[in-house]
Short mmCIF file of C-alpha atoms in Angstrom, two decimals:
data_model
loop_
_atom_site.label_atom_id
_atom_site.label_comp_id
_atom_site.label_asym_id
_atom_site.label_seq_id
_atom_site.Cartn_x
_atom_site.Cartn_y
_atom_site.Cartn_z
CA MET L 941 135.73 112.67 55.50
CA ALA L 942 135.69 114.62 58.75
CA THR L 943 132.24 115.22 60.16
CA ALA L 944 133.06 117.20 63.31
CA PRO L 945 131.90 120.84 63.28
CA GLN L 946 134.63 123.46 63.27
CA ILE L 947 133.96 125.30 66.51
CA GLY L 948 135.82 127.24 69.15
CA VAL L 949 134.93 127.52 72.81
CA LEU L 950 131.21 126.93 73.24
CA SER L 951 129.06 129.41 75.14
CA PRO L 952 125.92 128.03 76.81
CA LEU L 953 122.67 129.73 75.79
CA PHE L 954 120.16 127.40 77.46
CA ASP L 955 120.65 124.52 79.92
CA VAL L 956 117.97 122.64 81.90
CA SER L 957 118.05 119.30 83.70
CA PHE L 958 114.62 117.84 84.42
CA ALA L 959 115.93 115.76 87.30
CA GLU L 960 116.25 118.99 89.31
CA GLY L 961 113.44 120.79 91.08
CA GLY L 962 110.95 117.95 90.80
CA GLY L 963 111.73 117.40 87.13
CA ALA L 964 109.10 119.78 85.77
CA GLY L 965 111.53 122.17 84.10
CA GLY L 966 110.32 125.12 86.18
CA ALA L 967 109.66 128.30 84.25
CA ALA L 968 111.73 127.07 81.30
CA PHE L 969 109.28 124.52 79.86
CA ALA L 970 105.56 124.17 79.17
CA SER L 971 103.51 121.07 78.43
CA VAL L 972 100.30 120.21 76.62
CA THR L 973 98.37 116.94 76.61
CA SER L 974 95.30 115.64 74.82
CA GLY L 975 93.15 112.55 75.27
CA GLY L 976 94.65 110.38 77.98
CA GLY L 977 98.20 111.65 77.44
CA THR L 978 100.06 112.64 80.62
CA ARG L 979 103.31 114.27 81.70
CA GLY L 980 104.87 113.04 84.92
CA GLU L 981 107.36 114.71 87.26
CA GLU L 982 110.32 112.39 87.71
CA ALA L 983 112.69 113.07 84.76
CA VAL L 984 109.51 114.09 82.90
CA PRO L 985 108.02 110.87 81.53
CA LEU L 986 105.52 111.29 78.70
CA ARG L 987 102.78 108.64 78.59
CA VAL L 988 99.98 107.70 76.20
CA HIS L 989 97.39 104.96 76.58
CA ALA L 990 95.07 104.86 73.56
CA PRO L 991 94.72 106.21 69.99
CA GLY L 992 94.39 110.00 70.00
CA ASP L 993 96.47 110.46 73.17
CA ARG L 994 99.30 112.98 72.88
CA ALA L 995 101.85 114.49 75.27
CA VAL L 996 104.23 117.37 74.47
CA PHE L 997 107.00 118.98 76.54
CA GLN L 998 108.57 122.10 74.99
CA SER L 999 110.81 124.92 76.15
CA ARG L 1000 109.04 128.25 76.43
CA ARG L 1001 112.10 129.95 75.04
CA PHE L 1002 112.99 129.98 71.35
CA VAL L 1003 116.79 129.89 71.56
CA ALA L 1004 118.64 131.97 68.97
CA ALA L 1005 122.36 131.92 68.22
CA ALA L 1006 124.54 134.64 66.73
CA ALA L 1007 124.54 134.69 62.93
CA GLY L 1008 127.31 132.70 61.27
CA CYS L 1009 128.09 130.63 64.38
CA THR L 1010 127.81 126.93 65.08
CA ARG L 1011 124.72 126.19 67.17
CA ILE L 1012 124.48 122.87 69.02
CA ALA L 1013 121.24 121.66 70.58
CA THR L 1014 121.69 118.63 72.84
CA VAL L 1015 118.57 116.79 74.00
CA VAL L 1016 118.82 113.79 76.28
CA GLY L 1017 115.93 111.38 76.53
CA ARG L 1018 114.44 108.03 75.69
CA LEU L 1019 112.27 107.69 72.59
CA GLY L 1020 111.03 104.29 73.75
CA ALA L 1021 110.67 101.00 71.94
CA GLY L 1022 107.37 102.18 70.49
CA GLY L 1023 105.55 99.90 68.08
CA PRO L 1024 102.60 100.11 65.68
CA GLY L 1025 100.77 103.43 65.99
CA ILE L 1026 103.28 105.01 68.41
CA ARG L 1027 105.35 108.07 67.42
CA SER L 1028 107.95 109.73 69.66
CA ARG L 1029 110.17 112.70 68.82
CA ALA L 1030 113.00 114.68 70.39
CA GLY L 1031 114.87 117.66 69.00
CA ALA L 1032 114.79 121.38 68.29
CA PHE L 1033 111.46 122.10 66.60
CA ASP L 1034 107.91 123.39 67.03
CA CYS L 1035 104.54 122.41 65.57
CA ALA L 1036 101.80 124.40 63.83
CA ASP L 1037 99.11 122.16 65.34
CA ASP L 1038 99.72 123.60 68.82
CA ARG L 1039 99.88 127.30 68.00
CA LEU L 1040 97.01 129.76 68.18
CA ASP L 1041 98.96 132.86 67.14
CA ASP L 1042 101.07 131.87 64.13
CA PRO L 1043 100.47 128.31 62.87
CA ARG L 1044 103.89 127.42 61.49
CA GLY L 1045 106.46 124.81 62.44
CA ASP L 1046 110.19 124.44 61.77
CA GLY L 1047 113.17 122.51 63.05
CA TYR L 1048 114.99 119.21 63.29
CA MET L 1049 114.21 116.07 65.24
CA PHE L 1050 114.88 112.39 65.83
CA GLU L 1051 111.73 110.33 65.41
CA ARG L 1052 110.64 106.77 66.14
CA CYS L 1053 107.37 105.82 64.46
CA ASP L 1054 105.81 102.37 64.04
CA GLY L 1055 109.02 100.85 65.41
CA LEU L 1056 111.27 102.55 62.80
CA ASN L 1057 113.81 105.37 63.25
CA TYR L 1058 113.99 108.62 61.27
CA VAL L 1059 115.69 112.01 61.22
CA VAL L 1060 113.32 114.78 60.20
CA GLU L 1061 113.69 118.28 58.79
CA ARG L 1062 110.62 120.52 59.12
CA SER L 1063 110.25 123.76 57.17
CA SER L 1064 107.59 126.43 56.74
CA ALA L 1065 109.79 128.50 54.40
CA ASP L 1066 107.20 128.07 51.63
CA GLY L 1067 104.63 129.93 53.74
CA GLY L 1068 102.79 126.78 54.79
CA ARG L 1069 102.27 125.22 58.20
CA GLY L 1070 105.47 123.19 57.98
CA THR L 1071 106.47 120.32 55.70
CA ASP L 1072 108.41 117.33 57.05
CA VAL L 1073 111.22 115.61 55.16
CA ARG L 1074 111.56 112.24 56.92
CA VAL L 1075 114.72 110.25 56.25
CA PRO L 1076 114.55 106.59 57.38
CA GLN L 1077 117.48 105.00 59.19
CA SER L 1078 118.34 102.93 56.11
CA SER L 1079 119.03 106.18 54.19
CA TRP L 1080 121.09 108.08 56.76
CA ASN L 1081 124.08 109.42 54.84
CA LEU L 1082 126.81 109.45 57.50
CA ASP L 1083 126.27 106.41 59.74
CA ARG L 1084 123.13 104.27 59.81
CA LEU L 1085 123.84 103.04 63.36
CA ASP L 1086 122.96 99.50 62.31
CA GLY L 1087 126.25 97.97 63.42
CA GLY L 1088 127.74 98.15 59.93
CA GLY L 1089 128.87 101.80 59.91
CA LEU L 1090 132.25 103.30 60.78
CA SER L 1091 131.27 103.59 64.44
CA GLY L 1092 130.12 99.99 64.72
CA LEU L 1093 127.24 101.23 66.89
CA THR L 1094 123.65 100.01 66.82
CA PHE L 1095 120.98 102.50 67.82
CA ASP L 1096 118.74 101.45 70.73
CA ALA L 1097 115.65 103.65 71.03
CA SER L 1098 114.61 101.96 74.27
CA ALA L 1099 117.71 103.35 76.03
CA VAL L 1100 118.41 106.93 77.08
CA ASN L 1101 120.31 108.69 74.28
CA ALA L 1102 121.99 112.08 73.92
CA PHE L 1103 120.90 113.55 70.58
CA LEU L 1104 122.82 116.40 68.95
CA ILE L 1105 121.57 118.83 66.31
CA VAL L 1106 124.43 120.93 64.93
CA GLN L 1107 123.73 123.93 62.72
CA GLU L 1108 126.76 125.53 61.08
CA GLN L 1109 127.79 127.70 58.16
CA VAL L 1110 129.60 126.07 55.23
CA ALA L 1111 131.20 127.41 52.04
CA GLY L 1112 129.05 129.94 50.22
CA GLY L 1113 127.11 130.81 53.36
CA ALA L 1114 124.59 127.97 53.02
CA ALA L 1115 123.47 126.38 56.26
CA SER L 1116 124.30 122.76 57.01
CA VAL L 1117 122.66 120.72 59.76
CA LYS L 1118 124.12 117.53 61.18
CA MET L 1119 122.24 115.07 63.37
CA GLY L 1120 124.19 112.85 65.75
CA VAL L 1121 124.29 110.89 68.99
CA LEU L 1122 126.78 110.92 71.84
CA ALA L 1123 128.06 107.42 72.58
CA ARG L 1124 131.26 105.94 74.06
CA GLY L 1125 132.57 109.41 74.86
CA SER L 1126 132.38 110.84 71.34
CA VAL L 1127 129.84 112.15 68.85
CA THR L 1128 128.73 109.95 65.96
CA TYR L 1129 126.99 111.93 63.24
CA VAL L 1130 124.31 109.96 61.43
CA HIS L 1131 122.89 112.31 58.80
CA ARG L 1132 123.55 115.72 57.27
CA PHE L 1133 121.01 118.07 55.70
CA ASP L 1134 122.92 120.32 53.30
CA GLY L 1135 121.24 123.59 52.45
CA SER L 1136 119.05 123.79 55.54
CA ALA L 1137 115.45 124.43 54.53
CA ALA L 1138 114.15 125.52 57.94
CA ARG L 1139 112.77 129.05 57.92
CA THR L 1140 114.51 130.05 61.16
CA ALA L 1141 117.31 128.95 63.46
CA SER L 1142 115.48 130.34 66.51
CA LEU L 1143 113.93 127.13 67.78
CA PRO L 1144 112.66 125.62 71.04
CA VAL L 1145 113.69 122.28 72.51
CA ARG L 1146 110.82 119.80 72.34
CA PHE L 1147 109.79 116.23 73.21
CA GLU L 1148 106.65 114.54 71.85
CA LEU L 1149 104.82 111.24 72.30
CA GLU L 1150 101.66 110.34 70.41
CA CYS L 1151 99.42 107.32 69.93
CA LEU L 1152 98.25 107.84 66.35
CA GLU L 1153 94.62 107.59 65.34
CA GLY L 1154 93.96 104.40 63.38
CA GLY L 1155 97.45 103.08 64.07
CA GLY L 1156 96.42 100.30 66.41
CA GLY L 1157 98.74 101.52 69.17
CA GLY L 1158 98.25 101.32 72.91
CA ALA L 1159 100.15 102.31 76.03
CA ALA L 1160 103.66 103.73 75.57
CA GLU L 1161 106.15 105.88 77.45
CA ALA L 1162 109.07 108.18 76.56
CA ASP L 1163 111.34 110.24 78.80
CA ALA L 1164 112.90 113.72 78.70
CA ALA L 1165 116.06 113.98 80.80
CA SER L 1166 117.80 117.27 79.92
CA ALA L 1167 118.34 119.84 77.20
CA SER L 1168 120.95 122.45 76.33
CA VAL L 1169 121.81 124.82 73.49
CA SER L 1170 125.32 126.19 72.94
CA SER L 1171 126.95 128.49 70.40
CA SER L 1172 130.52 128.93 69.17
CA GLY L 1173 130.03 132.68 69.02
CA GLY L 1174 128.65 133.44 72.45
CA PRO L 1175 125.19 134.73 73.30
CA PRO L 1176 123.80 137.03 70.61
CA THR L 1177 123.43 140.66 71.63
CA GLY L 1178 120.07 142.35 71.34
CA VAL L 1179 118.81 145.91 71.02
CA ARG L 1180 118.08 147.66 74.30
CA ARG L 1181 114.77 149.50 74.64
CA SER L 1182 112.86 151.12 77.51
CA LEU L 1183 109.19 150.37 78.20
CA GLY L 1184 106.79 152.48 80.23
CA GLY L 1185 104.78 155.66 80.48
CA ARG L 1186 107.89 157.87 80.34
CA ALA L 1187 107.20 161.05 82.40
CA ALA L 1188 103.61 160.03 83.22
CA ALA L 1189 103.09 158.92 86.84
CA ARG L 1190 100.73 156.35 88.33
CA ASP L 1191 98.59 157.55 91.23
CA VAL L 1192 98.96 154.88 93.93
CA SER L 1193 96.32 155.13 96.65
CA ILE L 1194 97.13 153.91 100.15
CA SER L 1195 93.89 151.90 99.98
CA MET L 1196 95.06 149.86 96.96
CA THR L 1197 96.27 146.33 97.71
CA SER L 1198 98.02 146.24 94.33
CA CYS L 1199 98.92 148.71 91.60
CA PRO L 1200 100.35 147.11 88.45
CA ALA L 1201 102.29 150.22 87.46
CA LEU L 1202 103.91 148.61 84.40
CA SER L 1203 103.62 145.23 82.68
CA ALA L 1204 105.48 143.70 79.72
CA ARG L 1205 104.99 140.70 77.48
CA LEU L 1206 105.85 139.45 73.98
CA SER L 1207 103.54 140.74 71.27
CA ALA L 1208 101.64 138.36 68.99
CA SER L 1209 104.15 138.98 66.19
CA GLY L 1210 107.10 138.44 68.52
CA ALA L 1211 106.12 135.14 70.14
CA ARG L 1212 109.20 133.41 68.69
CA ALA L 1213 111.56 136.28 69.56
CA THR L 1214 114.23 136.36 72.26
CA CYS L 1215 113.58 139.18 74.72
CA ARG L 1216 115.00 139.56 78.21
CA LEU L 1217 114.38 142.10 80.97
CA SER L 1218 117.63 143.85 81.85
CA ALA L 1219 116.62 146.43 84.50
CA LEU L 1220 113.74 148.06 86.33
CA HIS L 1221 113.59 151.68 87.44
CA LEU L 1222 111.33 153.13 90.14
CA THR L 1223 110.82 156.33 92.07
CA CYS L 1224 107.87 157.21 94.32
CA THR L 1225 106.77 160.22 96.36
CA SER L 1226 105.80 157.94 99.26
CA ALA L 1227 107.41 154.97 100.98
CA ALA L 1228 106.49 151.93 98.90
CA TYR L 1229 106.89 148.21 98.45
CA TYR L 1230 107.61 147.01 94.92
CA GLU L 1231 107.75 143.56 93.36
CA LEU L 1232 108.33 142.08 89.91
CA VAL L 1233 105.65 139.44 89.33
CA ARG L 1234 105.88 136.73 86.67
CA GLY L 1235 102.69 135.18 85.33
CA GLY L 1236 100.15 137.33 87.18
CA GLU L 1237 96.58 137.99 86.01
CA LEU L 1238 95.84 141.62 85.11
CA GLU L 1239 92.52 143.48 85.28
CA GLY L 1240 91.81 146.29 82.82
CA ALA L 1241 95.01 146.01 80.77
CA ALA L 1242 95.36 148.00 77.52
CA TRP L 1243 98.50 146.86 75.72
CA VAL L 1244 100.64 149.32 73.77
CA PRO L 1245 102.01 147.55 70.66
CA PRO L 1246 105.75 147.64 69.90
CA PRO L 1247 107.26 149.67 67.06
CA SER L 1248 108.19 147.92 63.82
CA GLY L 1249 110.98 145.40 64.33
CA ALA L 1250 110.49 145.15 68.11
CA SER L 1251 108.86 142.30 70.02
CA ALA L 1252 107.77 143.48 73.50
CA GLU L 1253 104.56 145.38 74.28
CA TYR L 1254 103.62 147.04 77.57
CA ASP L 1255 100.65 148.14 79.69
CA VAL L 1256 100.26 150.99 82.16
CA SER L 1257 96.46 150.90 82.47
CA ALA L 1258 95.74 147.74 84.50
CA THR L 1259 94.03 148.31 87.84
CA ALA L 1260 94.95 145.11 89.70
CA VAL L 1261 97.20 142.06 89.51
CA SER L 1262 96.66 138.69 91.18
CA GLY L 1263 98.55 135.41 91.35
CA GLY L 1264 101.90 134.77 89.74
CA ALA L 1265 105.37 134.37 91.24
CA VAL L 1266 107.49 137.17 92.70
CA VAL L 1267 110.88 137.31 90.95
CA THR L 1268 112.37 140.13 93.01
CA SER L 1269 111.05 142.70 95.49
CA GLY L 1270 112.14 145.54 97.75
CA PHE L 1271 111.21 148.69 99.65
CA ALA L 1272 111.56 152.22 98.27
CA SER L 1273 112.13 155.41 100.25
CA PRO L 1274 110.31 158.58 99.17
CA GLY L 1275 112.00 160.58 96.41
CA VAL L 1276 114.78 158.05 95.78
CA THR L 1277 115.34 156.52 92.34
CA TYR L 1278 115.96 152.78 92.35
CA ASP L 1279 117.73 151.08 89.44
CA VAL L 1280 117.62 147.28 89.78
CA SER L 1281 119.70 145.17 87.39
CA LEU L 1282 117.92 142.06 86.12
CA LYS L 1283 120.67 140.68 83.90
CA GLY L 1284 121.65 137.03 83.93
CA GLU L 1285 119.80 133.73 83.98
CA ASP L 1286 118.23 134.49 87.38
CA VAL L 1287 115.37 136.30 85.61
CA PRO L 1288 113.68 134.17 82.93
CA PRO L 1289 113.21 135.88 79.56
CA LEU L 1290 109.88 137.00 78.17
CA THR L 1291 108.37 133.85 76.69
CA SER L 1292 105.10 132.32 75.52
CA ASP L 1293 103.58 128.90 76.05
CA ILE L 1294 103.29 126.18 73.40
CA ALA L 1295 100.17 127.78 71.95
CA GLY L 1296 101.94 131.13 71.63
CA LEU L 1297 100.15 132.83 74.54
CA PRO L 1298 102.64 135.21 76.22
CA GLU L 1299 103.67 135.24 79.86
CA ILE L 1300 103.35 138.61 81.61
CA TYR L 1301 105.87 140.38 83.86
CA THR L 1302 104.38 143.08 86.11
CA LEU L 1303 106.06 145.75 88.25
CA ASN L 1304 103.59 146.03 91.13
CA VAL L 1305 103.78 148.98 93.56
CA VAL L 1306 102.02 149.36 96.94
CA CYS L 1307 102.29 152.54 99.04
CA LEU L 1308 102.96 151.86 102.72
CA MET L 1309 102.19 155.02 104.73
CA SER L 1310 100.34 157.42 102.45
CA SER L 1311 99.18 157.71 98.86
CA GLY L 1312 101.77 158.76 96.32
CA LEU L 1313 102.86 159.03 92.71
CA ALA L 1314 105.08 156.36 91.14
CA TRP L 1315 107.23 156.58 88.01
CA THR L 1316 108.41 153.27 86.56
CA SER L 1317 110.16 151.83 83.52
CA LEU L 1318 111.52 148.47 82.38
CA ASP L 1319 114.54 147.94 80.12
CA VAL L 1320 114.46 145.03 77.68
CA GLU L 1321 116.98 143.57 75.24
CA GLU L 1322 115.31 142.28 72.09
CA LEU L 1323 116.67 139.89 69.50
CA ARG L 1324 114.52 138.75 66.58
#
C-alpha cells in the first residue's frame, strides 16, 4: 500500500537552520529552561543534569497551512540515547504547562523516554489541557524501524535524524497524519494516525529535553539542527486590516527623544494566530525620523482590543519606548505621505513567546527640527 502523500509543488511557509547566525534561531524561536536545564548556541544543544531539569526550544510562530492542503513539518535533530528518567521530544506541538494565557496543548511528536521510542498525538479537542496518545515503537503501524520492516532500517536515536510530520486530507474530509523519517534519500513512514484528533493544525515547531522527577536520570543532551514547514497549496491568505488612530494625530514635541506613535501585538485570544505586518503609513507636519522597533518596552500603553474574529490589538497612548531592535527606519519630509511595504520574510510576523506573552512592534517617530503632528497606521494580514 502506497504511503506517500499526494502533493504537488511544495511552498515553504517556515524555514530556519540553527547552524546559522550563532545557532540561536534569531527572532524565529524562543526557549525556556528550568532547574539546571540549559540551551547552548552551536546547533542549539539542549542539556539537563539532574531530576527536574528541563530545556525547551520552540518557534515563536504557529505555522498554519491552507485548508485542505498537505502540510509537511520537517524537524532535524538528535533525540539522544537517553536512558532511565530522560525524555526527549521533537515535532510540531505545544504544551499547556508552559502557557500563561491559554493552557492547552496540541500536535504530533517523536519521543524517546526511558530508552524507548514513541510517536505521540496530543489533543485538547475535549476542552482539557491536552491528552497524549503514545504509541510505542513495537506498535507502529507502517514500519517499526527495527530492521524487520519493508525499509530494513533500524532507528538510531543517538544519531541526527530528519523527522517528518505530514498532515493531509483523505476521503470524506477526515484528517490523516503520517509520521516518518528521511533516510537513504527517501522518506520511510512509520505510523499513521487516521482521523486526526488534534484541535488545530496551526502548530509551532518544538524540541524538548527533560530529566523526569523520580526517574533516576542524570546528565543528557539532545540537539536541534533545523526546522521547516511546507504546504502543497501555497501560503494561506489572510484578511487585511488597518490599525491606528485613523484621523487622530500624535503631537510630537521636538524635546521628545521617542514618541511611540503606534504599536501592535497579538491579543491574548490570538496568541496562536498567524498575523503579519504588510505596510506602514506615515505623514508628519515637520521633518522627522521614523523607525519600526521590534520587542521594545512601552510606557503608558493602553491597548485597544481587536474586533471579533481578529487577532491584533494596537496602542496609540504610550509615551515612550526603549530597547528592542530596529527592523526598518527612514527620514520623512514635512507634508509627504510615506507608504512602506513590509511584505516578505524580511519582517518577522507578530508572535508570542512560549508562555504566550506577545512581542510588540512599535512605529516610533522623532521630530528633527521643530515640533509637529504625525499621522500613522499599520496594515496587518490576519489568519486564524
